Short mmCIF file of C-alpha atoms and ligand atoms in Angstrom, two decimals:
data_model
loop_
_atom_site.label_atom_id
_atom_site.label_comp_id
_atom_site.label_asym_id
_atom_site.label_seq_id
_atom_site.Cartn_x
_atom_site.Cartn_y
_atom_site.Cartn_z
CA MET A 1 97.12 108.03 85.80
CA ALA A 2 93.35 106.45 85.36
CA ASP A 3 91.54 105.40 88.25
CA ILE A 4 89.26 102.48 87.39
CA HIS A 5 88.69 101.85 91.35
CA ASN A 6 84.89 101.84 91.00
CA ASP A 7 84.50 101.00 87.33
CA PHE A 8 83.37 97.49 86.95
CA SER A 9 82.78 97.42 83.56
CA LYS A 10 86.29 96.87 83.28
CA GLU A 11 86.72 94.30 85.67
CA LYS A 12 84.46 91.60 85.44
CA LEU A 13 84.28 89.15 88.31
CA VAL A 14 83.91 85.58 87.81
CA LEU A 15 83.68 84.56 91.57
CA GLU A 16 81.69 81.29 90.94
CA LYS A 17 85.02 79.85 89.22
CA GLY A 18 87.41 81.29 91.97
CA PHE A 19 89.27 83.63 89.77
CA PHE A 20 88.84 86.97 88.00
CA ASP A 21 88.14 87.59 84.41
CA VAL A 22 89.90 90.87 83.90
CA ASP A 23 90.77 93.59 81.89
CA ILE A 24 92.85 96.07 84.18
CA ASP A 25 93.56 99.52 82.85
CA ILE A 26 97.16 99.07 81.98
CA SER A 27 98.20 102.49 82.97
CA LEU A 28 97.34 101.51 86.79
CA ASP A 29 100.35 101.29 88.82
CA LEU A 30 99.73 98.29 90.73
CA PHE A 31 102.20 98.43 93.04
CA LYS A 32 100.90 101.80 94.29
CA GLU A 33 97.44 100.96 94.35
CA ILE A 34 98.50 97.55 96.36
CA GLU A 35 99.97 99.72 98.95
CA LYS A 36 97.11 101.91 99.01
CA LEU A 37 94.54 99.07 99.60
CA LYS A 38 96.86 97.36 102.13
CA LYS A 39 96.41 100.47 104.63
CA GLU A 40 92.73 101.15 103.68
CA LYS A 41 92.04 97.73 104.56
CA ASN A 42 94.45 97.01 107.39
CA ALA A 43 95.71 93.98 105.20
CA ILE A 44 98.73 92.12 105.03
CA ILE A 45 100.54 90.24 102.11
CA LEU A 46 102.46 87.15 102.94
CA ALA A 47 104.39 85.50 100.43
CA HIS A 48 106.10 82.41 99.53
CA TYR A 49 109.77 82.64 98.26
CA TYR A 50 108.23 80.51 95.06
CA GLN A 51 106.20 83.55 94.07
CA GLU A 52 106.78 85.77 91.18
CA PRO A 53 109.30 88.95 91.76
CA ASP A 54 106.66 91.36 91.76
CA ILE A 55 104.40 89.78 93.94
CA GLN A 56 107.65 89.18 96.57
CA ASP A 57 108.14 92.82 96.26
CA VAL A 58 105.17 93.99 97.45
CA ALA A 59 104.74 91.59 100.24
CA ASP A 60 104.79 92.54 103.80
CA TYR A 61 106.52 89.27 104.75
CA ILE A 62 108.16 86.50 102.59
CA GLY A 63 109.31 83.20 104.43
CA ASP A 64 109.28 79.32 104.41
CA SER A 65 106.09 77.50 105.16
CA LEU A 66 107.10 78.07 109.10
CA GLY A 67 108.00 81.55 109.01
CA LEU A 68 104.95 82.22 107.27
CA SER A 69 102.44 80.13 109.81
CA GLN A 70 104.39 81.72 112.26
CA LYS A 71 103.27 84.99 110.85
CA ALA A 72 99.96 84.17 110.14
CA GLN A 73 99.46 83.21 113.57
CA SER A 74 100.76 86.40 115.18
CA THR A 75 99.56 89.20 112.97
CA ASN A 76 97.17 91.78 113.68
CA ALA A 77 96.04 92.48 110.52
CA ASP A 78 92.49 92.34 109.69
CA ILE A 79 92.78 90.51 106.11
CA ILE A 80 95.40 88.16 105.28
CA VAL A 81 96.33 87.80 101.56
CA PHE A 82 98.59 84.91 101.08
CA ALA A 83 100.57 84.59 97.99
CA GLY A 84 100.97 81.02 97.82
CA VAL A 85 99.09 78.07 97.29
CA HIS A 86 95.91 76.77 98.77
CA PHE A 87 97.19 74.50 101.67
CA MET A 88 99.38 77.71 103.02
CA ALA A 89 96.17 79.96 102.72
CA GLU A 90 94.24 77.21 104.54
CA THR A 91 97.02 76.72 107.24
CA ALA A 92 96.55 80.57 107.90
CA LYS A 93 92.68 80.19 108.41
CA ILE A 94 93.39 77.23 110.80
CA LEU A 95 95.48 79.20 112.75
CA ASN A 96 93.55 82.48 112.27
CA PRO A 97 90.00 82.03 112.28
CA SER A 98 88.74 85.48 112.72
CA LYS A 99 90.70 87.09 110.19
CA LYS A 100 89.77 87.07 106.51
CA VAL A 101 92.25 84.85 104.64
CA LEU A 102 92.46 85.61 100.87
CA LEU A 103 94.57 83.60 98.27
CA PRO A 104 94.82 85.26 94.53
CA ASP A 105 93.92 82.28 92.55
CA LEU A 106 91.93 79.69 94.33
CA ASN A 107 93.21 77.05 91.56
CA ALA A 108 96.85 77.48 93.06
CA GLY A 109 97.13 73.76 94.31
CA CYS A 110 100.02 71.57 95.01
CA SER A 111 101.11 68.26 93.25
CA LEU A 112 102.31 66.95 96.94
CA SER A 113 99.31 67.77 98.59
CA ASP A 114 97.61 66.09 96.11
CA SER A 115 99.26 62.83 96.66
CA ALA A 116 97.57 62.59 99.88
CA PRO A 117 93.89 62.26 100.04
CA PRO A 118 92.58 62.16 103.38
CA GLU A 119 90.30 58.97 102.53
CA LEU A 120 93.05 57.00 101.35
CA PHE A 121 95.65 57.82 103.98
CA LYS A 122 93.03 56.97 106.73
CA LYS A 123 92.46 54.03 105.49
CA PHE A 124 96.23 53.32 105.60
CA LYS A 125 96.75 54.72 109.02
CA ASP A 126 93.95 52.72 110.36
CA LYS A 127 96.34 49.76 110.00
CA TYR A 128 98.82 50.88 112.14
CA PRO A 129 97.00 52.05 115.09
CA ASP A 130 100.40 51.95 117.35
CA HIS A 131 102.10 54.75 114.70
CA LEU A 132 102.16 58.38 115.25
CA VAL A 133 101.69 60.33 112.19
CA ILE A 134 103.75 63.49 111.48
CA THR A 135 102.66 65.14 108.35
CA TYR A 136 104.59 67.92 106.30
CA ILE A 137 102.35 70.97 106.33
CA ASN A 138 102.07 70.42 102.51
CA CYS A 139 98.53 68.95 102.87
CA SER A 140 94.91 69.83 103.01
CA ALA A 141 93.14 70.58 106.23
CA GLY A 142 91.56 66.69 106.04
CA MET A 143 95.12 65.46 106.15
CA LYS A 144 96.12 67.49 108.85
CA ALA A 145 92.96 66.51 110.89
CA LEU A 146 94.13 63.21 110.62
CA SER A 147 97.76 63.99 111.84
CA ASP A 148 99.53 63.90 115.37
CA ILE A 149 101.91 66.48 114.28
CA ILE A 150 102.75 68.75 111.37
CA CYS A 151 106.10 69.98 110.25
CA THR A 152 107.71 71.78 107.83
CA SER A 153 111.09 71.24 106.11
CA SER A 154 112.73 73.43 108.40
CA ASN A 155 111.97 71.74 111.52
CA ALA A 156 111.11 68.16 110.59
CA GLN A 157 114.35 66.80 111.88
CA LYS A 158 113.75 68.58 115.44
CA ILE A 159 110.29 66.91 115.44
CA VAL A 160 111.20 63.68 114.84
CA GLU A 161 114.21 63.88 117.31
CA SER A 162 111.61 65.19 119.99
CA LEU A 163 110.11 61.51 120.34
CA PRO A 164 111.13 58.94 121.77
CA LYS A 165 113.51 56.75 119.44
CA ASP A 166 111.36 53.80 120.22
CA GLN A 167 108.09 55.43 118.67
CA PRO A 168 106.68 54.14 115.65
CA ILE A 169 105.91 56.58 113.10
CA ILE A 170 104.21 57.56 109.82
CA PHE A 171 105.62 60.53 107.84
CA ALA A 172 103.43 61.42 105.04
CA PRO A 173 103.26 62.71 102.26
CA ASP A 174 106.73 63.38 101.10
CA LYS A 175 108.61 60.47 100.64
CA ASN A 176 111.67 62.25 99.76
CA LEU A 177 111.73 64.48 102.80
CA GLY A 178 110.71 61.44 105.02
CA ALA A 179 113.51 59.32 103.65
CA TYR A 180 116.18 62.29 104.19
CA ILE A 181 114.72 62.56 108.11
CA ASN A 182 115.15 58.76 108.63
CA LYS A 183 118.87 59.18 107.45
CA LYS A 184 119.50 61.92 109.42
CA THR A 185 118.06 60.67 112.65
CA GLY A 186 118.36 57.11 111.88
CA ARG A 187 114.56 56.07 112.58
CA ASN A 188 112.89 54.22 110.11
CA MET A 189 109.81 56.16 109.59
CA LEU A 190 106.94 54.28 107.67
CA LEU A 191 106.73 56.60 104.37
CA TRP A 192 103.59 57.73 102.34
CA ASN A 193 104.48 57.51 98.73
CA GLY A 194 104.20 61.07 97.87
CA ALA A 195 106.36 63.73 96.35
CA CYS A 196 106.53 67.11 94.65
CA MET A 197 106.52 67.13 90.83
CA VAL A 198 108.77 70.32 90.81
CA HIS A 199 111.55 68.95 93.18
CA GLU A 200 111.71 65.56 91.23
CA ILE A 201 112.35 66.86 87.87
CA PHE A 202 115.87 67.74 88.28
CA SER A 203 118.70 65.65 85.85
CA LEU A 204 121.12 64.28 88.19
CA GLU A 205 123.17 64.06 84.66
CA LYS A 206 122.85 67.61 84.15
CA ILE A 207 123.84 68.75 87.41
CA THR A 208 126.99 66.85 87.38
CA LYS A 209 128.13 68.37 84.23
CA LEU A 210 126.82 71.91 85.79
CA LYS A 211 129.08 70.78 88.70
CA ILE A 212 132.06 70.08 86.44
CA ARG A 213 131.55 73.29 84.48
CA HIS A 214 131.58 75.70 87.62
CA PRO A 215 133.82 73.57 90.02
CA LYS A 216 133.66 76.53 92.71
CA ALA A 217 130.17 76.58 92.91
CA LYS A 218 128.51 75.19 96.01
CA PHE A 219 125.52 72.91 95.01
CA ILE A 220 122.23 73.40 97.45
CA ALA A 221 119.10 71.46 97.46
CA HIS A 222 115.99 71.33 99.16
CA PRO A 223 115.05 68.19 101.01
CA GLU A 224 111.93 67.43 98.68
CA CYS A 225 114.56 66.43 95.99
CA GLU A 226 115.33 62.95 95.36
CA GLU A 227 117.92 61.02 97.54
CA PRO A 228 120.88 60.72 94.42
CA VAL A 229 120.34 64.67 94.18
CA LEU A 230 120.71 65.27 97.76
CA ALA A 231 123.77 63.10 97.60
CA LEU A 232 125.65 65.59 95.71
CA ALA A 233 124.70 68.54 98.01
CA ASP A 234 127.04 70.57 99.76
CA TYR A 235 123.81 72.13 101.69
CA ILE A 236 120.17 70.93 102.14
CA GLY A 237 117.59 72.97 103.90
CA SER A 238 114.24 74.73 103.75
CA THR A 239 113.87 77.89 101.04
CA THR A 240 114.79 79.90 104.33
CA GLY A 241 117.66 77.84 104.86
CA LEU A 242 118.97 77.84 101.96
CA LEU A 243 118.54 81.68 100.97
CA LYS A 244 120.87 82.13 104.34
CA TYR A 245 123.29 79.58 103.34
CA THR A 246 123.83 81.87 100.38
CA ILE A 247 123.99 84.67 102.42
CA ASP A 248 126.53 83.52 104.97
CA ASP A 249 128.70 81.31 102.66
CA SER A 250 132.00 82.98 101.19
CA SER A 251 131.07 81.05 97.77
CA ASN A 252 130.65 83.43 95.03
CA GLU A 253 128.61 80.92 92.81
CA PHE A 254 125.59 78.66 93.89
CA ILE A 255 123.68 75.98 92.10
CA VAL A 256 120.37 75.85 93.34
CA ALA A 257 117.93 72.81 93.29
CA THR A 258 114.40 74.27 94.10
CA GLU A 259 111.95 76.18 92.45
CA THR A 260 113.34 79.12 90.64
CA GLY A 261 111.11 82.07 92.67
CA ILE A 262 113.96 81.82 95.30
CA LEU A 263 116.58 82.99 93.31
CA HIS A 264 115.12 86.42 93.40
CA GLN A 265 115.85 87.06 96.96
CA MET A 266 119.09 85.35 96.83
CA GLN A 267 120.04 87.74 94.18
CA LYS A 268 118.69 90.82 96.08
CA SER A 269 120.36 89.69 99.18
CA SER A 270 124.01 88.90 97.44
CA PRO A 271 123.99 91.20 94.62
CA GLN A 272 127.88 90.29 93.62
CA LYS A 273 127.08 86.32 93.73
CA THR A 274 126.06 84.55 91.01
CA PHE A 275 122.80 81.92 91.01
CA ILE A 276 122.29 79.13 88.74
CA PRO A 277 119.31 77.19 88.87
CA ALA A 278 119.55 73.49 88.52
CA PRO A 279 118.38 72.11 85.11
CA PRO A 280 115.43 70.05 84.70
CA ASN A 281 115.53 66.31 83.11
CA ASN A 282 114.24 68.08 79.85
CA SER A 283 113.98 71.45 78.25
CA CYS A 284 110.73 72.97 79.98
CA ALA A 285 111.11 75.23 82.62
CA CYS A 286 109.51 72.46 84.80
CA ASN A 287 111.39 73.51 88.19
CA ASP A 288 108.80 76.50 88.02
CA CYS A 289 105.90 75.52 90.16
CA PRO A 290 102.78 75.82 87.95
CA TYR A 291 100.70 76.25 90.75
CA MET A 292 102.74 78.83 92.51
CA LYS A 293 102.92 80.86 89.42
CA LEU A 294 98.99 81.12 88.91
CA ASN A 295 99.20 84.20 91.45
CA THR A 296 99.98 87.18 89.33
CA LEU A 297 100.57 91.01 90.76
CA GLU A 298 96.76 91.54 88.81
CA LYS A 299 95.20 88.87 90.45
CA LEU A 300 96.62 89.77 93.67
CA TYR A 301 95.41 93.44 93.26
CA LEU A 302 92.00 92.35 92.46
CA CYS A 303 91.72 89.94 95.31
CA LEU A 304 92.85 92.17 97.81
CA LYS A 305 90.28 95.12 96.03
CA TYR A 306 87.30 92.71 96.17
CA GLU A 307 88.19 90.27 98.98
CA SER A 308 87.91 87.51 97.14
CA PRO A 309 88.42 84.60 96.59
CA GLU A 310 87.98 83.91 100.56
CA ILE A 311 89.42 80.78 102.44
CA THR A 312 86.51 79.30 104.31
CA MET A 313 86.50 76.03 106.46
CA ASP A 314 84.03 74.05 108.35
CA GLU A 315 84.86 74.69 112.14
CA GLU A 316 85.15 71.08 113.10
CA LEU A 317 87.90 70.76 110.62
CA ARG A 318 89.63 73.74 111.50
CA LEU A 319 89.67 72.45 115.15
CA ALA A 320 90.46 68.95 114.22
CA ALA A 321 93.57 70.64 111.83
CA LYS A 322 94.62 73.15 114.56
CA LYS A 323 95.92 70.60 117.30
CA PRO A 324 98.63 69.05 115.06
CA MET A 325 99.57 72.62 113.90
CA ASP A 326 99.76 73.74 117.28
CA ARG A 327 101.72 70.75 118.58
CA MET A 328 104.38 72.08 115.73
CA LEU A 329 104.40 75.92 116.59
CA GLN A 330 104.87 74.55 120.55
CA ILE A 331 108.05 72.42 119.54
CA SER A 332 109.45 74.90 117.13
CA ALA A 333 109.26 77.35 119.87
CA GLN A 334 111.08 75.08 122.25
CA TYR A 335 113.70 74.63 120.24
CA GLY A 336 113.60 78.40 119.00
CA LEU A 337 112.79 77.85 115.22
P1 13P B 1 109.47 75.53 102.41
O1 13P B 1 109.50 76.95 102.20
O2 13P B 1 108.84 75.46 104.11
O3 13P B 1 111.29 74.86 102.51
O4 13P B 1 108.89 74.87 101.57
C1 13P B 1 109.16 74.29 100.21
C2 13P B 1 107.80 74.08 99.31
O5 13P B 1 107.72 73.36 98.75
C3 13P B 1 106.81 74.94 99.51
O6 13P B 1 105.57 74.44 98.88
FE1 SF4 B 2 103.47 71.85 96.13
FE2 SF4 B 2 105.74 71.53 94.96
FE3 SF4 B 2 104.61 73.57 94.01
FE4 SF4 B 2 105.75 73.41 96.60
S1 SF4 B 2 106.67 73.73 94.74
S2 SF4 B 2 103.49 74.02 96.18
S3 SF4 B 2 105.35 71.34 97.01
S4 SF4 B 2 104.15 71.46 93.81
#
C-alpha cells in the first residue's frame, strides 16, 4: 500500500480558506490511517449522528449535542476532532480550552445558528430586562455569551422546569423547539424566530400518506420539526432519544423525521427493523443537512494529519460563553441526564 504521509505534493493545503484542496492517494486505507494518527497524537474523534456513515464508523464517540458536550468536557485526549458543525466544535473549545479542537471543514455552519446574529439578539433581549435567556446549544459563542442557560433538545424541558413558574423567559433561537417546550411545560416563553432548514422541510401530506401505507410503523420526530408534524408523532426526542426509542420499542418499522444520518446507527442497533426517512416537501434530499455533510472521511483524515483547521477563540468571549454552558451541565447532572 502506498504511503503518502510525507508527500506534500499530493496534498496541497489551502489553509487560509479553511479547507484542503486534496488529491489523496486512492489506495490509502483511510480507516487504518485515521486509527494510526489517533494513537500517535492521542486524539479523539467525536461525531454527531448526522455525519456520514464512514465518519460515524471511525468515531470514538457518537452522540447528541448534550452527550457530545459532556464527552468534550471530560476527555483526556490532547486533540479533539469534532465531526459535526462549527457551533459544536466551538462548544468543545469553550469547555476545554487547553485542547486542540479541529473541525474537518470550517464551512460546516448551521442554518439555525445563523438565524440568530448576536448583535440583533442583543437589541431584542435589551427590551426585556426582567427575562432570563435560555438558548439552544445550536448557536454561536457570541449568542451563548448573551445567554443565562444553554439547553439541548434532550434537557430543554428539565432546564425550563428548573426555573420558577413565574420567571419570564426568552427562548432562542429555535421557535419550534421553544413552542414544543412551551406546550410541554405550560409556560409562555418569548420565542426568537429561528428554525433549522432541515427540520422544516418535512411534508405533512407525504408523511400522512406514508403512515397510511405503513399502518404498523411508529412515527418519531425531532422537536426542531414544526408543530403539525410533531402532532402526528408517537415519540418526540433528541437524536439519542430517537435512537433509544427505536431500540426499546417493539415495533418493526419506524418513520423517522430528522436528518437522515441517524438511520445508520438505528439500522446498526436494530438490523431486523425497517427505518423510513420522513419525506421532504419536494424531490431533493433536503433532509440531509448540507452543513453536516460537508465533512468527509478524506477531510477528517487530512485535518487529523495536519492538525488543521483549528478552532480558536478570544478568551473573554470563551469565558462569557462558558458560564451558561456550565449552568446547563450542572442542571443536567442534577437530573442525571
Ligand atoms: P441533537 O442531536 O442534540 O438532538 O441535535 C440535533 C441537531 O439538529 C444538531 O444539529
Ligand atoms: Fe443546523 Fe439543522 Fe444542520 Fe442541525 S440539522 S446542523 S440544526 S442546519
